[in-house]
PDB file of C-alpha atoms in Angstrom:
ATOM      1  CA  GLU A  90     -43.938  21.167 -11.990  1.00 61.00           C
ATOM      2  CA  LEU A  91     -43.964  17.842 -10.657  1.00 56.00           C
ATOM      3  CA  GLU A  92     -43.599  16.255 -14.111  1.00 57.00           C
ATOM      4  CA  LYS A  93     -40.760  18.613 -14.811  1.00 59.00           C
ATOM      5  CA  ARG A  94     -38.909  17.590 -11.632  1.00 61.00           C
ATOM      6  CA  LEU A  95     -39.540  13.972 -12.308  1.00 52.00           C
ATOM      7  CA  ALA A  96     -38.103  14.486 -15.794  1.00 49.00           C
ATOM      8  CA  LEU A  97     -34.668  15.901 -14.451  1.00 52.00           C
ATOM      9  CA  GLU A  98     -34.620  13.167 -11.606  1.00 57.00           C
ATOM     10  CA  THR A  99     -35.482  10.100 -13.536  1.00 52.00           C
ATOM     11  CA  THR A 100     -35.965   8.445 -16.912  1.00 53.00           C
ATOM     12  CA  VAL A 101     -39.766   7.819 -16.292  1.00 58.00           C
ATOM     13  CA  LEU A 102     -40.934  10.808 -18.340  1.00 69.00           C
ATOM     14  CA  ILE A 103     -38.711  10.376 -21.412  1.00 78.00           C
ATOM     15  CA  SER A 104     -41.039   9.978 -24.469  1.00 82.00           C
ATOM     16  CA  LYS A 105     -40.060   8.688 -27.819  1.00 88.00           C
ATOM     17  CA  PHE A 106     -41.260  10.908 -30.847  1.00 87.00           C
ATOM     18  CA  THR A 107     -41.154  10.063 -34.503  1.00 93.00           C
ATOM     19  CA  LEU A 108     -40.115  12.932 -36.734  1.00 92.00           C
ATOM     20  CA  PRO A 109     -41.743  13.183 -40.252  1.00 93.00           C
ATOM     21  CA  ASP A 110     -38.600  11.764 -41.810  1.00 96.00           C
ATOM     22  CA  GLY A 111     -39.095   8.573 -39.789  1.00 95.00           C
ATOM     23  CA  ARG A 112     -36.219   9.188 -37.285  1.00 95.00           C
ATOM     24  CA  VAL A 113     -37.105   8.612 -33.592  1.00 94.00           C
ATOM     25  CA  ILE A 114     -35.976  10.937 -30.868  1.00 91.00           C
ATOM     26  CA  LYS A 115     -36.009  10.767 -27.196  1.00 87.00           C
ATOM     27  CA  VAL A 116     -37.196  13.828 -25.301  1.00 83.00           C
ATOM     28  CA  GLY A 117     -37.103  14.349 -21.640  1.00 76.00           C
ATOM     29  CA  ARG A 118     -37.036  17.658 -19.752  1.00 72.00           C
ATOM     30  CA  GLU A 119     -37.209  19.565 -23.093  1.00 76.00           C
ATOM     31  CA  ARG A 120     -40.978  18.876 -23.108  1.00 73.00           C
ATOM     32  CA  PHE A 121     -41.444  21.089 -20.103  1.00 72.00           C
ATOM     33  CA  GLU A 122     -38.682  23.712 -21.077  1.00 77.00           C
ATOM     34  CA  ALA A 123     -40.183  24.722 -24.463  1.00 80.00           C
ATOM     35  CA  PRO A 124     -43.712  25.741 -22.937  1.00 85.00           C
ATOM     36  CA  GLU A 125     -42.056  27.307 -20.020  1.00 88.00           C
ATOM     37  CA  CYS A 126     -40.739  29.949 -22.326  1.00 90.00           C
ATOM     38  CA  LEU A 127     -44.366  31.074 -22.984  1.00 93.00           C
ATOM     39  CA  PHE A 128     -44.533  32.144 -19.153  1.00 94.00           C
ATOM     40  CA  ASN A 129     -41.104  32.933 -18.708  1.00 92.00           C
ATOM     41  CA  PRO A 130     -39.706  34.527 -21.855  1.00 94.00           C
ATOM     42  CA  SER A 131     -36.403  35.589 -20.190  1.00 92.00           C
ATOM     43  CA  LEU A 132     -35.291  31.872 -20.569  1.00 86.00           C
ATOM     44  CA  VAL A 133     -34.899  32.638 -24.291  1.00 88.00           C
ATOM     45  CA  ASP A 134     -33.454  36.103 -24.031  1.00 92.00           C
ATOM     46  CA  VAL A 135     -36.873  37.798 -24.626  1.00 92.00           C
ATOM     47  CA  GLU A 136     -37.567  41.021 -22.825  1.00 94.00           C
ATOM     48  CA  SER A 137     -41.436  40.743 -22.432  1.00 93.00           C
ATOM     49  CA  GLY A 138     -44.002  39.558 -19.978  1.00 94.00           C
ATOM     50  CA  GLY A 139     -45.118  35.908 -20.140  1.00 95.00           C
ATOM     51  CA  MET A 140     -48.459  34.667 -21.317  1.00 96.00           C
ATOM     52  CA  GLY A 141     -50.037  34.955 -18.135  1.00 96.00           C
ATOM     53  CA  ALA A 142     -48.789  38.652 -17.435  1.00 97.00           C
ATOM     54  CA  LEU A 143     -49.743  39.581 -20.896  1.00 97.00           C
ATOM     55  CA  CYS A 144     -53.378  38.296 -20.550  1.00 97.00           C
ATOM     56  CA  PHE A 145     -53.657  40.114 -17.180  1.00 98.00           C
ATOM     57  CA  ASP A 146     -52.428  43.382 -18.428  1.00 97.00           C
ATOM     58  CA  CYS A 147     -54.549  43.308 -21.578  1.00 97.00           C
ATOM     59  CA  ILE A 148     -57.724  42.559 -19.477  1.00 98.00           C
ATOM     60  CA  HIS A 149     -56.541  45.017 -16.728  1.00 95.00           C
ATOM     61  CA  LYS A 150     -56.353  47.883 -19.328  1.00 96.00           C
ATOM     62  CA  ALA A 151     -60.172  47.309 -20.417  1.00 97.00           C
ATOM     63  CA  ASP A 152     -62.810  49.367 -19.044  1.00 97.00           C
ATOM     64  CA  ILE A 153     -63.457  48.381 -15.489  1.00 95.00           C
ATOM     65  CA  ASP A 154     -67.038  47.350 -16.312  1.00 97.00           C
ATOM     66  CA  THR A 155     -66.055  44.741 -18.694  1.00 97.00           C
ATOM     67  CA  ARG A 156     -63.125  43.162 -16.963  1.00 97.00           C
ATOM     68  CA  ALA A 157     -65.284  40.595 -14.929  1.00 96.00           C
ATOM     69  CA  GLU A 158     -66.624  39.392 -18.201  1.00 97.00           C
ATOM     70  CA  PHE A 159     -63.222  39.193 -19.885  1.00 98.00           C
ATOM     71  CA  TYR A 160     -61.707  37.071 -17.089  1.00 98.00           C
ATOM     72  CA  ASN A 161     -64.566  34.781 -17.125  1.00 96.00           C
ATOM     73  CA  HIS A 162     -64.390  34.125 -20.905  1.00 97.00           C
ATOM     74  CA  ILE A 163     -60.594  33.598 -21.785  1.00 97.00           C
ATOM     75  CA  VAL A 164     -60.595  31.235 -24.860  1.00 96.00           C
ATOM     76  CA  LEU A 165     -57.516  29.526 -25.978  1.00 96.00           C
ATOM     77  CA  SER A 166     -56.956  28.895 -29.591  1.00 94.00           C
ATOM     78  CA  GLY A 167     -53.834  27.676 -31.706  1.00 92.00           C
ATOM     79  CA  GLY A 168     -51.614  24.717 -31.844  1.00 91.00           C
ATOM     80  CA  THR A 169     -49.202  26.293 -29.038  1.00 90.00           C
ATOM     81  CA  THR A 170     -51.987  26.125 -26.458  1.00 93.00           C
ATOM     82  CA  MET A 171     -52.111  22.222 -26.787  1.00 91.00           C
ATOM     83  CA  PHE A 172     -49.306  21.767 -24.329  1.00 87.00           C
ATOM     84  CA  PRO A 173     -50.534  19.646 -21.444  1.00 84.00           C
ATOM     85  CA  GLY A 174     -51.292  21.876 -18.422  1.00 87.00           C
ATOM     86  CA  LEU A 175     -51.238  25.121 -20.041  1.00 91.00           C
ATOM     87  CA  PRO A 176     -54.911  25.996 -19.356  1.00 94.00           C
ATOM     88  CA  SER A 177     -54.392  25.458 -15.638  1.00 93.00           C
ATOM     89  CA  ARG A 178     -50.850  27.224 -15.772  1.00 93.00           C
ATOM     90  CA  LEU A 179     -52.370  30.210 -17.383  1.00 96.00           C
ATOM     91  CA  GLU A 180     -55.225  30.540 -14.858  1.00 97.00           C
ATOM     92  CA  LYS A 181     -52.646  30.182 -11.993  1.00 95.00           C
ATOM     93  CA  GLU A 182     -50.587  32.982 -13.496  1.00 96.00           C
ATOM     94  CA  ILE A 183     -53.553  35.318 -13.930  1.00 98.00           C
ATOM     95  CA  ARG A 184     -54.723  34.673 -10.570  1.00 97.00           C
ATOM     96  CA  LYS A 185     -51.360  35.292  -9.178  1.00 96.00           C
ATOM     97  CA  ASN A 186     -51.092  38.656 -11.022  1.00 96.00           C
ATOM     98  CA  TYR A 187     -54.586  39.648 -10.064  1.00 97.00           C
ATOM     99  CA  LEU A 188     -53.828  39.123  -6.278  1.00 96.00           C
ATOM    100  CA  GLN A 189     -50.715  41.014  -6.391  1.00 96.00           C
ATOM    101  CA  ILE A 190     -51.510  43.937  -8.597  1.00 95.00           C
ATOM    102  CA  ALA A 191     -55.391  44.264  -8.757  1.00 94.00           C
ATOM    103  CA  LEU A 192     -55.936  43.504  -5.028  1.00 95.00           C
ATOM    104  CA  LYS A 193     -52.609  44.374  -3.663  1.00 95.00           C
ATOM    105  CA  GLY A 194     -52.277  41.088  -1.768  1.00 94.00           C
ATOM    106  CA  ASN A 195     -55.661  41.181  -0.253  1.00 94.00           C
ATOM    107  CA  VAL A 196     -56.394  37.443  -0.003  1.00 93.00           C
ATOM    108  CA  GLN A 197     -59.712  38.065   1.405  1.00 94.00           C
ATOM    109  CA  GLN A 198     -60.976  39.593  -1.778  1.00 93.00           C
ATOM    110  CA  MET A 199     -59.640  36.865  -3.915  1.00 94.00           C
ATOM    111  CA  ARG A 200     -62.870  34.673  -3.118  1.00 92.00           C
ATOM    112  CA  LYS A 201     -65.010  37.039  -5.442  1.00 93.00           C
ATOM    113  CA  PHE A 202     -62.605  36.771  -8.248  1.00 96.00           C
ATOM    114  CA  LYS A 203     -63.570  34.450 -11.088  1.00 96.00           C
ATOM    115  CA  CYS A 204     -61.302  33.468 -13.791  1.00 97.00           C
ATOM    116  CA  ARG A 205     -62.234  30.811 -16.557  1.00 97.00           C
ATOM    117  CA  ILE A 206     -59.986  29.500 -19.149  1.00 97.00           C
ATOM    118  CA  GLU A 207     -61.932  27.788 -22.057  1.00 96.00           C
ATOM    119  CA  ASP A 208     -59.684  25.330 -23.916  1.00 94.00           C
ATOM    120  CA  PRO A 209     -61.902  23.641 -26.644  1.00 93.00           C
ATOM    121  CA  PRO A 210     -60.566  20.241 -27.964  1.00 90.00           C
ATOM    122  CA  ARG A 211     -60.420  21.545 -31.385  1.00 91.00           C
ATOM    123  CA  ARG A 212     -58.528  24.811 -30.612  1.00 94.00           C
ATOM    124  CA  LYS A 213     -55.399  23.607 -32.512  1.00 94.00           C
ATOM    125  CA  HIS A 214     -57.338  24.520 -35.694  1.00 93.00           C
ATOM    126  CA  MET A 215     -59.374  27.353 -34.473  1.00 92.00           C
ATOM    127  CA  VAL A 216     -57.187  30.111 -35.854  1.00 91.00           C
ATOM    128  CA  PHE A 217     -57.372  28.637 -39.448  1.00 93.00           C
ATOM    129  CA  LEU A 218     -61.091  28.024 -39.016  1.00 92.00           C
ATOM    130  CA  GLY A 219     -61.732  31.622 -38.178  1.00 90.00           C
ATOM    131  CA  GLY A 220     -59.589  32.768 -40.739  1.00 91.00           C
ATOM    132  CA  ALA A 221     -61.446  30.560 -43.352  1.00 93.00           C
ATOM    133  CA  VAL A 222     -64.979  31.558 -41.995  1.00 93.00           C
ATOM    134  CA  LEU A 223     -63.849  35.426 -42.394  1.00 90.00           C
ATOM    135  CA  ALA A 224     -62.576  34.867 -45.976  1.00 90.00           C
ATOM    136  CA  GLU A 225     -65.867  33.202 -46.587  1.00 91.00           C
ATOM    137  CA  ILE A 226     -67.793  36.020 -45.294  1.00 91.00           C
ATOM    138  CA  MET A 227     -65.757  38.625 -47.221  1.00 90.00           C
ATOM    139  CA  LYS A 228     -65.336  36.825 -50.395  1.00 89.00           C
ATOM    140  CA  ASP A 229     -67.807  39.085 -52.313  1.00 89.00           C
ATOM    141  CA  LYS A 230     -66.637  42.267 -50.909  1.00 89.00           C
ATOM    142  CA  ARG A 231     -64.073  43.763 -53.326  1.00 84.00           C
ATOM    143  CA  ALA A 232     -62.832  46.424 -50.893  1.00 85.00           C
ATOM    144  CA  PHE A 233     -61.420  43.592 -48.487  1.00 83.00           C
ATOM    145  CA  TRP A 234     -59.116  41.896 -51.152  1.00 84.00           C
ATOM    146  CA  MET A 235     -56.202  43.163 -53.323  1.00 86.00           C
ATOM    147  CA  ASN A 236     -54.771  41.549 -56.392  1.00 85.00           C
ATOM    148  CA  LYS A 237     -51.260  40.822 -57.065  1.00 88.00           C
ATOM    149  CA  ASP A 238     -50.457  44.240 -58.627  1.00 88.00           C
ATOM    150  CA  GLU A 239     -51.905  46.092 -55.602  1.00 84.00           C
TER     151      GLU A 239
END
């Protein structure tokens, strides 16, 4: 949030990026507006909960006995999760939802709540790697594949 405000008020956070065709562009506040759509989809006219709300809802719908484990083992994967500050912002949003919805504002109970966001450094390619591993495991199982005619 501080970086976003600085980008609006100064030119300090303007960054230059080289596009694949060699052109160089300057990017300022856009660097912060793009990832903000993940947490506030209404900015781009999408009627859906943000990333934090969706994670919270998904875990909250799980069996009560498994929720603590889920909150403690959230693993990020994919290139979109590489935005700077995304893991801490996601944790902040989940904690906010947990306090408001699960604890109904009871701040005292919040001390017991544990939330851990795992953000492996190679998460940009984890989706592909997972698919590649699954394909390797299933390569000899005909029932999992279809040919062009099917």
